[in-house]
GROMACS .gro file of C-alpha atoms in nm:
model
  343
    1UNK     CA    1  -2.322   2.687   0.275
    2UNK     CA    2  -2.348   2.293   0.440
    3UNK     CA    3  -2.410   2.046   0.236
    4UNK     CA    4  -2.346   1.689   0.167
    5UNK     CA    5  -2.149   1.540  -0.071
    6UNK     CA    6  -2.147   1.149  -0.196
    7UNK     CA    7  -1.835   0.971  -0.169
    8UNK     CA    8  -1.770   0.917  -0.581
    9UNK     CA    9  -1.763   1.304  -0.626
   10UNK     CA   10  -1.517   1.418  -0.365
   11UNK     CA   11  -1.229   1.385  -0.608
   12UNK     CA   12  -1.388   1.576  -0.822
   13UNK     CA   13  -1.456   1.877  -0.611
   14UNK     CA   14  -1.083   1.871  -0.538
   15UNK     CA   15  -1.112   2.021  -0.193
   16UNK     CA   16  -0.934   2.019   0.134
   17UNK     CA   17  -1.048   1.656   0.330
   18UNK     CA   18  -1.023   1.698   0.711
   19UNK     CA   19  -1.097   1.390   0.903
   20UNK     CA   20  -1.245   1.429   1.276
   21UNK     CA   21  -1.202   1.097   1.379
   22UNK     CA   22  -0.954   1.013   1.663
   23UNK     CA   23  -0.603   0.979   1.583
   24UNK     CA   24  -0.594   0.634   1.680
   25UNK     CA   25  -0.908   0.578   1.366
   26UNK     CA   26  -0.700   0.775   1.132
   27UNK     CA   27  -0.386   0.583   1.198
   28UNK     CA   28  -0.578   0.267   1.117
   29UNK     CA   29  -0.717   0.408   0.774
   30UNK     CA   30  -0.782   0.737   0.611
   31UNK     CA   31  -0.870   0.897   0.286
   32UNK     CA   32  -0.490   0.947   0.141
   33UNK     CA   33  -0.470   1.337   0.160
   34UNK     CA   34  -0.697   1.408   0.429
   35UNK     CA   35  -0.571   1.592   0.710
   36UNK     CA   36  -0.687   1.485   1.064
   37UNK     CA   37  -0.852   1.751   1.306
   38UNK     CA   38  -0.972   1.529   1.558
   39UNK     CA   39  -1.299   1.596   1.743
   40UNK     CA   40  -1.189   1.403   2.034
   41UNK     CA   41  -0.801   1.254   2.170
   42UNK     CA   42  -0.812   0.820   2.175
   43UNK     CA   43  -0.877   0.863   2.574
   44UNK     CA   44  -1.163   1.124   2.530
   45UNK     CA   45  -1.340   0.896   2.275
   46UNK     CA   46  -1.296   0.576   2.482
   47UNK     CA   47  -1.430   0.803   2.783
   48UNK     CA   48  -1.696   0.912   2.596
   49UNK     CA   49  -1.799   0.521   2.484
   50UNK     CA   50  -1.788   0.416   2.831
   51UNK     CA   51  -2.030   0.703   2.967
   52UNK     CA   52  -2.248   0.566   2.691
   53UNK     CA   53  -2.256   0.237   2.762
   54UNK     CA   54  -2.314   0.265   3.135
   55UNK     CA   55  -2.486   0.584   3.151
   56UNK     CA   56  -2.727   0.674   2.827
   57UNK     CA   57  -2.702   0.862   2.497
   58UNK     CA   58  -2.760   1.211   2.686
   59UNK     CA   59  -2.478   1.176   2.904
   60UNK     CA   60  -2.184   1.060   2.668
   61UNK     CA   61  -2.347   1.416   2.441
   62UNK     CA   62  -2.294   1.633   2.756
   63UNK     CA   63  -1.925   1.441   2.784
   64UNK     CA   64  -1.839   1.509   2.433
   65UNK     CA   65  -1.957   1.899   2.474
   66UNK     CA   66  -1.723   1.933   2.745
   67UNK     CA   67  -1.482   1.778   2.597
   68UNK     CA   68  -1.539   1.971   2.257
   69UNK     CA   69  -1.605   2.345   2.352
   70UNK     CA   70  -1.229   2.446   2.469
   71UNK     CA   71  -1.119   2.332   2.160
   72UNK     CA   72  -1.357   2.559   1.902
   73UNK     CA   73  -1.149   2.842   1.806
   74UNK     CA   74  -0.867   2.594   1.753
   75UNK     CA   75  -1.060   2.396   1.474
   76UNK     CA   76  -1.119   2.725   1.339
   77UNK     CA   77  -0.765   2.814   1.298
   78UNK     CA   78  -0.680   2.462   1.205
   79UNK     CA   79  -0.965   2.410   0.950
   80UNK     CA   80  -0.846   2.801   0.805
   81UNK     CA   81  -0.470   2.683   0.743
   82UNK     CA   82  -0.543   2.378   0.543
   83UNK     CA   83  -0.876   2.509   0.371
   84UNK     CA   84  -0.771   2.906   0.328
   85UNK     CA   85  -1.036   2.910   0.068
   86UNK     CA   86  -1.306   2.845   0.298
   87UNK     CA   87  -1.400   2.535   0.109
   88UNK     CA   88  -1.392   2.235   0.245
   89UNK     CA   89  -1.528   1.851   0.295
   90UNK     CA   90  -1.572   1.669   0.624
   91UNK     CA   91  -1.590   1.346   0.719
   92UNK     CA   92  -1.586   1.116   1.022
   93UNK     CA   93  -1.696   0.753   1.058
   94UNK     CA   94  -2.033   0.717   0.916
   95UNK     CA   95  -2.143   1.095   0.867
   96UNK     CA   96  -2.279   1.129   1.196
   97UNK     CA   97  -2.263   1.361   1.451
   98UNK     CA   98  -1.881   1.426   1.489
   99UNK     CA   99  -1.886   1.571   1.165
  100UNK     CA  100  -2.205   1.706   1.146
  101UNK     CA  101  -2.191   1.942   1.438
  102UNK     CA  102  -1.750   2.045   1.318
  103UNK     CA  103  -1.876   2.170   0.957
  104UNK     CA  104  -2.192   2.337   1.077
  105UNK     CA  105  -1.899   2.505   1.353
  106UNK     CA  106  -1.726   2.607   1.030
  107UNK     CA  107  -2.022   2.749   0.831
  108UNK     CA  108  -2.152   2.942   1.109
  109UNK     CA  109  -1.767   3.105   1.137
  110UNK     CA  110  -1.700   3.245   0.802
  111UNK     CA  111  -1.637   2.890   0.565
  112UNK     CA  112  -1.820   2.955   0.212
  113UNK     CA  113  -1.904   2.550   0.110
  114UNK     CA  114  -1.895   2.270   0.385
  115UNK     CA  115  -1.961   1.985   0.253
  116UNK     CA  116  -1.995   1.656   0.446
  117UNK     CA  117  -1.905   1.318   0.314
  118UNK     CA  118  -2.220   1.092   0.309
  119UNK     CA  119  -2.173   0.729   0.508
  120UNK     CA  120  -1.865   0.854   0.626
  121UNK     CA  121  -1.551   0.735   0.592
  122UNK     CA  122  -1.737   0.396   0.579
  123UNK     CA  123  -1.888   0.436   0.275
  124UNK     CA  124  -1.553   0.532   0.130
  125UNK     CA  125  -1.415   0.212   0.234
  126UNK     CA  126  -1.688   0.001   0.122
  127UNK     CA  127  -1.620   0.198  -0.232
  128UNK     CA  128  -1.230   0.081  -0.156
  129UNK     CA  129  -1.352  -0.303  -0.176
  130UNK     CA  130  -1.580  -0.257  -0.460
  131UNK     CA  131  -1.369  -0.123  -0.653
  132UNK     CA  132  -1.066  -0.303  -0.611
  133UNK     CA  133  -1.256  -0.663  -0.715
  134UNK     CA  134  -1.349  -0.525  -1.020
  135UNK     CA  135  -1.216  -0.724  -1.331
  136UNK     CA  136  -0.933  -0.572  -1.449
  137UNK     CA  137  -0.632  -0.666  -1.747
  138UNK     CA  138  -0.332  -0.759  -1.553
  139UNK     CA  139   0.010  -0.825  -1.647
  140UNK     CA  140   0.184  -0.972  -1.395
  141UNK     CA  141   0.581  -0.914  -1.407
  142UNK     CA  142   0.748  -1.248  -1.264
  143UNK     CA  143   1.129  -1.320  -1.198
  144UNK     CA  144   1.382  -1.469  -0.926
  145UNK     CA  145   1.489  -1.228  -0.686
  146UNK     CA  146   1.740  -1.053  -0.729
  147UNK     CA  147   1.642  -1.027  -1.113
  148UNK     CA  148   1.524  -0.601  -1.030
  149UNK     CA  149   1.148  -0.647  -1.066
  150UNK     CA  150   1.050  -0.345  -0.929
  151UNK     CA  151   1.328  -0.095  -1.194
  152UNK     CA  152   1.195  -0.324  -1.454
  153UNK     CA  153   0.816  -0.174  -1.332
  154UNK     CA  154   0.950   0.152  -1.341
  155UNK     CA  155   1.114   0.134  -1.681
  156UNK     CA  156   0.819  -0.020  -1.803
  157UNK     CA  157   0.621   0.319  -1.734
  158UNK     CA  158   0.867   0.504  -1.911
  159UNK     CA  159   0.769   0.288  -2.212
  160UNK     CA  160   0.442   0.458  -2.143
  161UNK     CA  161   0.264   0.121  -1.938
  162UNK     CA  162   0.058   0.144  -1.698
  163UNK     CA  163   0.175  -0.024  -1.368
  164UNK     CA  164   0.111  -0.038  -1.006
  165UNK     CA  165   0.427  -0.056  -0.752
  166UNK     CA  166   0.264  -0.308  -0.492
  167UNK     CA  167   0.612  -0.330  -0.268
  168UNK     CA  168   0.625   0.085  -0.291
  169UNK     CA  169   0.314   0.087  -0.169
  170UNK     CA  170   0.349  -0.148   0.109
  171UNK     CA  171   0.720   0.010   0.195
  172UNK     CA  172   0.854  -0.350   0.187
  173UNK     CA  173   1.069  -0.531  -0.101
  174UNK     CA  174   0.850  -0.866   0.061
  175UNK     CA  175   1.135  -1.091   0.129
  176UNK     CA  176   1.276  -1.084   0.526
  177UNK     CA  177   1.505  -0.861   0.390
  178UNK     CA  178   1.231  -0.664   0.270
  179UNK     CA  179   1.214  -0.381   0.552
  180UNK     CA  180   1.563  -0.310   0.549
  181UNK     CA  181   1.605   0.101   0.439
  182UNK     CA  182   1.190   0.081   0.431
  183UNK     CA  183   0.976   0.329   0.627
  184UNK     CA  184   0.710   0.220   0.829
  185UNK     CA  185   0.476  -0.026   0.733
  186UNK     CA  186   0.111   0.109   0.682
  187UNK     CA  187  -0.185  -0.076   0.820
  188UNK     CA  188  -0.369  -0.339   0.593
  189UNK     CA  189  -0.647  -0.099   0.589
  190UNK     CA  190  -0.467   0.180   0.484
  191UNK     CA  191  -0.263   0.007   0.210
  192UNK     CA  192  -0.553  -0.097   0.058
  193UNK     CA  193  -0.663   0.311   0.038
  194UNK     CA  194  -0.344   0.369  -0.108
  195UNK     CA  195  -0.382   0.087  -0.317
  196UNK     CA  196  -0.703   0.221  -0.466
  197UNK     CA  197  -0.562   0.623  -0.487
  198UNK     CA  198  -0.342   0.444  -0.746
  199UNK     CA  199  -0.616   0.246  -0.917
  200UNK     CA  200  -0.849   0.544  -1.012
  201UNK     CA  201  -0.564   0.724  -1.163
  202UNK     CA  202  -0.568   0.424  -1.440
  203UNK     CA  203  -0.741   0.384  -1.749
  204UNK     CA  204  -0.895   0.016  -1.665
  205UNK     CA  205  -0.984  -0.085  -1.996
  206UNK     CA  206  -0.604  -0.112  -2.069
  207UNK     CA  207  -0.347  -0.322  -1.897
  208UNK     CA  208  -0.203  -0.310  -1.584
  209UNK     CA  209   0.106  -0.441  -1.523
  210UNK     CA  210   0.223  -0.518  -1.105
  211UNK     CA  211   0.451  -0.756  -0.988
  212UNK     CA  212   0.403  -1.088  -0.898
  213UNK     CA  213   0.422  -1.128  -0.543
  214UNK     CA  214   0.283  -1.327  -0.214
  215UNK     CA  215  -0.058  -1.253  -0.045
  216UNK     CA  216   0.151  -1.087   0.226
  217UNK     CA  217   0.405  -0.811   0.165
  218UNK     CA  218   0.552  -0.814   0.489
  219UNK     CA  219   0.286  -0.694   0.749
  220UNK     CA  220   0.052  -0.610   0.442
  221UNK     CA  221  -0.189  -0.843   0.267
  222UNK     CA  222  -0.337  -0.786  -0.057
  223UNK     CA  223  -0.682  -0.796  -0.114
  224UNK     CA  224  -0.786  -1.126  -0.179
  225UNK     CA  225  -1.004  -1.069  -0.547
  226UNK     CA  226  -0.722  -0.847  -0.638
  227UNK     CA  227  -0.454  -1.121  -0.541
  228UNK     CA  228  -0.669  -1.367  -0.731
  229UNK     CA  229  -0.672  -1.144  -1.025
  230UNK     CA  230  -0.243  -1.180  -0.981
  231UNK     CA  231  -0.262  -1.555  -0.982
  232UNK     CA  232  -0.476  -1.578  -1.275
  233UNK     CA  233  -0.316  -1.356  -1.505
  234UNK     CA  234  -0.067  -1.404  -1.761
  235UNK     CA  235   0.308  -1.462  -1.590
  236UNK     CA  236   0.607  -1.255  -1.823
  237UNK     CA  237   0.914  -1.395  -1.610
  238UNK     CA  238   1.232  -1.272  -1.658
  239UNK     CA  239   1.499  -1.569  -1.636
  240UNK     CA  240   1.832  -1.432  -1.481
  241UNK     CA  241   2.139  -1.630  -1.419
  242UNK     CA  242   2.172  -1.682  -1.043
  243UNK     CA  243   2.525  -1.544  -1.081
  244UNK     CA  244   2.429  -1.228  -1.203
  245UNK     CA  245   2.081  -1.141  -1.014
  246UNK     CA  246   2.333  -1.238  -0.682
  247UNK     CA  247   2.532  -0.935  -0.813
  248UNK     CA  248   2.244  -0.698  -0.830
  249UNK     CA  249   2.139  -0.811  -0.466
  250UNK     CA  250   2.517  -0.731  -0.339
  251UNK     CA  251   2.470  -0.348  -0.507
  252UNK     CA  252   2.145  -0.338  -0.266
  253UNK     CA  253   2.214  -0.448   0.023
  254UNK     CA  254   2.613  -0.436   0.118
  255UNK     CA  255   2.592  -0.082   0.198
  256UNK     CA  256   2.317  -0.165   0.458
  257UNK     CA  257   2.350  -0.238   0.864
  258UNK     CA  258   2.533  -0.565   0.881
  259UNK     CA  259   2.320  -0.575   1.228
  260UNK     CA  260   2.001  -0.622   1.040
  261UNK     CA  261   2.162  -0.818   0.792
  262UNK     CA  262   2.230  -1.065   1.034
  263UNK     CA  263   1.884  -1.019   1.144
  264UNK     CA  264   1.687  -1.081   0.832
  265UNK     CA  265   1.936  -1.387   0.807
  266UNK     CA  266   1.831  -1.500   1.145
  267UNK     CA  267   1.453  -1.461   1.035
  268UNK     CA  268   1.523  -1.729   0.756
  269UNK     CA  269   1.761  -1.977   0.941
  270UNK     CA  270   1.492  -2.270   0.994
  271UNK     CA  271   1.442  -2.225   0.609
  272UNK     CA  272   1.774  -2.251   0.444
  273UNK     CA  273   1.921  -2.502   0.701
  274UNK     CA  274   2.097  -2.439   1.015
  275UNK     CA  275   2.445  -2.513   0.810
  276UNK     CA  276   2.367  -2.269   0.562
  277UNK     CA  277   2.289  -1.991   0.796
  278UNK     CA  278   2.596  -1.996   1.005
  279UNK     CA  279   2.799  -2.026   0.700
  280UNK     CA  280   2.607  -1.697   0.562
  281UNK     CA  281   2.696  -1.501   0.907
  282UNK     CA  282   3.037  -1.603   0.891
  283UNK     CA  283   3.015  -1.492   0.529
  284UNK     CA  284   2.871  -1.181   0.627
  285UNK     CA  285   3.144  -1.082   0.899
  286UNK     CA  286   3.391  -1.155   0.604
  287UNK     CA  287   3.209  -0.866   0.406
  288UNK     CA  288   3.149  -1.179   0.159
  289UNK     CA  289   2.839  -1.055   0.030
  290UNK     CA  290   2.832  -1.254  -0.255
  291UNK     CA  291   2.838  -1.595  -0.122
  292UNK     CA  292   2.589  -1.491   0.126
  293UNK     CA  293   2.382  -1.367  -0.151
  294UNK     CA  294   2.412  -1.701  -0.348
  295UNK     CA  295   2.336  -1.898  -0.038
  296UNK     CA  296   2.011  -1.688   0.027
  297UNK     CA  297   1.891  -1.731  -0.361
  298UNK     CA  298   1.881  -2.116  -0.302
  299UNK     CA  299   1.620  -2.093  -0.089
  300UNK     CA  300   1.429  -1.806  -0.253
  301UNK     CA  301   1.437  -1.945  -0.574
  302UNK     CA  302   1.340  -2.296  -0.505
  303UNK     CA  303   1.008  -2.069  -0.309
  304UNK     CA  304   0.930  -1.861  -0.601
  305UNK     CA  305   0.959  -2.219  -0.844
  306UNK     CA  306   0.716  -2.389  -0.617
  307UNK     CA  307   0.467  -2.089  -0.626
  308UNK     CA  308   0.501  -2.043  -1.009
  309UNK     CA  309   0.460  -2.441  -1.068
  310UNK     CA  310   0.123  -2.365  -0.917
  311UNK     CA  311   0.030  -2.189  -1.219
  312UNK     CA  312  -0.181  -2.246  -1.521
  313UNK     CA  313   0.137  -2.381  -1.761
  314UNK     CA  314   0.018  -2.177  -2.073
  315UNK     CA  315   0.009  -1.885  -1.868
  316UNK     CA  316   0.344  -1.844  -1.786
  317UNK     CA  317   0.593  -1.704  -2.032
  318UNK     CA  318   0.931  -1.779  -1.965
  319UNK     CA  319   1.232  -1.444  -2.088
  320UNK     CA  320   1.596  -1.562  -2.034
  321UNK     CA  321   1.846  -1.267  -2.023
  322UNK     CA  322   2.172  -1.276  -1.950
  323UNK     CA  323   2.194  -0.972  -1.758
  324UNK     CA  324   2.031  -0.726  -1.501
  325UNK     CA  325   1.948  -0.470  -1.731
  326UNK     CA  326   1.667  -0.287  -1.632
  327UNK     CA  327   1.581  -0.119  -1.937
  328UNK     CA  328   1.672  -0.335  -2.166
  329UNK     CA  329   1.505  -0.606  -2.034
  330UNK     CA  330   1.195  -0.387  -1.994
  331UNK     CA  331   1.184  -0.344  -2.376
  332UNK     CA  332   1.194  -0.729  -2.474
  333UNK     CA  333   0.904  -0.763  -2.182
  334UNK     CA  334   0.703  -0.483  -2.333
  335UNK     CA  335   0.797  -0.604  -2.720
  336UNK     CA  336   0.684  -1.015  -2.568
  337UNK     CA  337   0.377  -0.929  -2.402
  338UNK     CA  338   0.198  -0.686  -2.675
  339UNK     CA  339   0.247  -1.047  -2.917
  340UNK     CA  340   0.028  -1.177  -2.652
  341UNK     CA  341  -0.230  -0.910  -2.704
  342UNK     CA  342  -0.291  -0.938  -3.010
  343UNK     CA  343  -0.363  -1.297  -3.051
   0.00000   0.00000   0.00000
């Protein structure tokens, strides 16, 4: 059976997603889960957009054919090992042809329910951006670095909140030292589909709590109405002695590459002062990771003030601890904020 399918209800169907869009298109952005059979290779699609434009519609169709046919029993066998139910949803750009003529391939070859993903995945991105400016109850979780934000997050859900890991997401801790024992970065594009996999899974007429961070997590952005949503929320910050948040940093970082150490240094040497920086590689050839640490949260924390002065004064509730205790300091956040909800 082929038939189509509106974007809001794939989830629910809870089958197999293959995208037939070029590998370069998926790498961009895709569905998170899909699996990518791709109609055409990057060069065959530009080929085919070329014959287009200078030929007609006719020709770049004969192209594609050619291009297509060799490959048929392959899509088979590849559509077969990630749908072995024979159910299965489609999608390429906009709905079009590319996916159009792969699931009618798989109908007429055995597949019990094609469906094919109306708009594409363009109307799944356009439900993306929707969706993510919605209004939503924030928390935002605030602190110095080095004060273990993102533990606090996670001990936070243990409590039973809900929260969001933006810097997971983004595979970047968003300082320059941020991409140090990261993976790869994903596109803009795809973080925000990530960003939004996460989202549905909530209950949005309950708090969400994320961490307050920059518009850019390293070669991410946030989406603006959701970053304005951050900015305008209610700020719990955690206030850590710069002693003590310097120690957490050292039990990071000192068993990284020195090498990219001295690189992420390097990337912040116009900000903390030519003086300071070759006192922190000197420091850092000494294996003196704590006065290189201390040295680094001078400039960081004099960043993160000015962005937090920038806030709406009543909005920002200020926690000192002494310590870097994740968990404990996760219970006097929890315990501080739900006074806030109920006045």
């Amino acid at each position: 059976m082929l038939s189509d399918i509106q974007i809001e209800n794939i989830f629910a169907l809870d089958y197999p997603i293959i995208d037939v869009r070029s590998p370069g298109e998926f790498k961009k952005g895709h569905i998170p889960g899909a699996i990518n059979i791709p109609l055409f290779t990057n060069d065959e699609r530009a080929h085919i957009g070329t014959v287009y434009k200078q030929q007609s519609k006719d020709a770049a169709i004969d192209l594609g054919y050619k291009y297509v046919n060799p490959k048929l029993d392959d899509f088979i066998n590849s559509s077969l090992r990630i749908a072995p139910a024979k159910n299965v949803i489609i999608h390429c750009w906009r709905g079009g042809m590319r996916s159009r003529s792969f699931a009618k391939h798989l109908s007429d070859n055995g597949f019990n329910d094609v469906r094919i993903i109306i708009g594409g995945y363009k109307s799944y991105r356009n439900q993306v951006l929707n969706q993510l400016g919605r209004e939503t109850p924030i928390k935002v979780l605030g602190g110095f670095t080095g004060s273990g934000k993102t533990y606090i997050l996670k001990e936070l859900q243990k409590l039973g909140e809900q929260i969001i890991d933006l810097e997971g997401l983004a595979n970047h801790k968003g300082s320059a030292f941020g991409s140090i024992g990261e993976k790869e970065q994903p596109s803009v594009e795809q973080f925000e589909n990530d960003l939004y996999e996460q989202w549905q899974k909530l209950d949005l007429t309950k708090p969400v709590w994320v961490e307050d961070e920059s518009h850019n997590i390293g070669a991410v952005r946030i989406p603006m109405p959701f970053y304005r949503q951050i900015r305008s929320s209610r700020l719990f910050f955690i206030d850590i002695p710069k002693n003590e948040r310097a120690k957490h940093l050292v039990s990071e970082y000192a068993n990284c590459d020195d090498v990219e150490l001295a690189n992420s240094l390097e990337r912040i040497s116009k900000r903390i002062g030519g003086l300071n920086w070759k006192n922190s590689v000197e420091l850092l050839k000494q294996n003196k990771y704590h006065e290189v640490a201390l040295t680094v949260l001078q400039y960081y924390d004099k960043a993160y003030l000015k962005g937090m002065n920038k806030r709406e004064g009543a909005m920002v509730v200020k926690i000192p601890q002494n310590t870097v205790n994740h968990a404990n300091n996760a219970f006097l956040i929890k315990t501080i904020a739900k006074q806030y909800e109920q006045h």
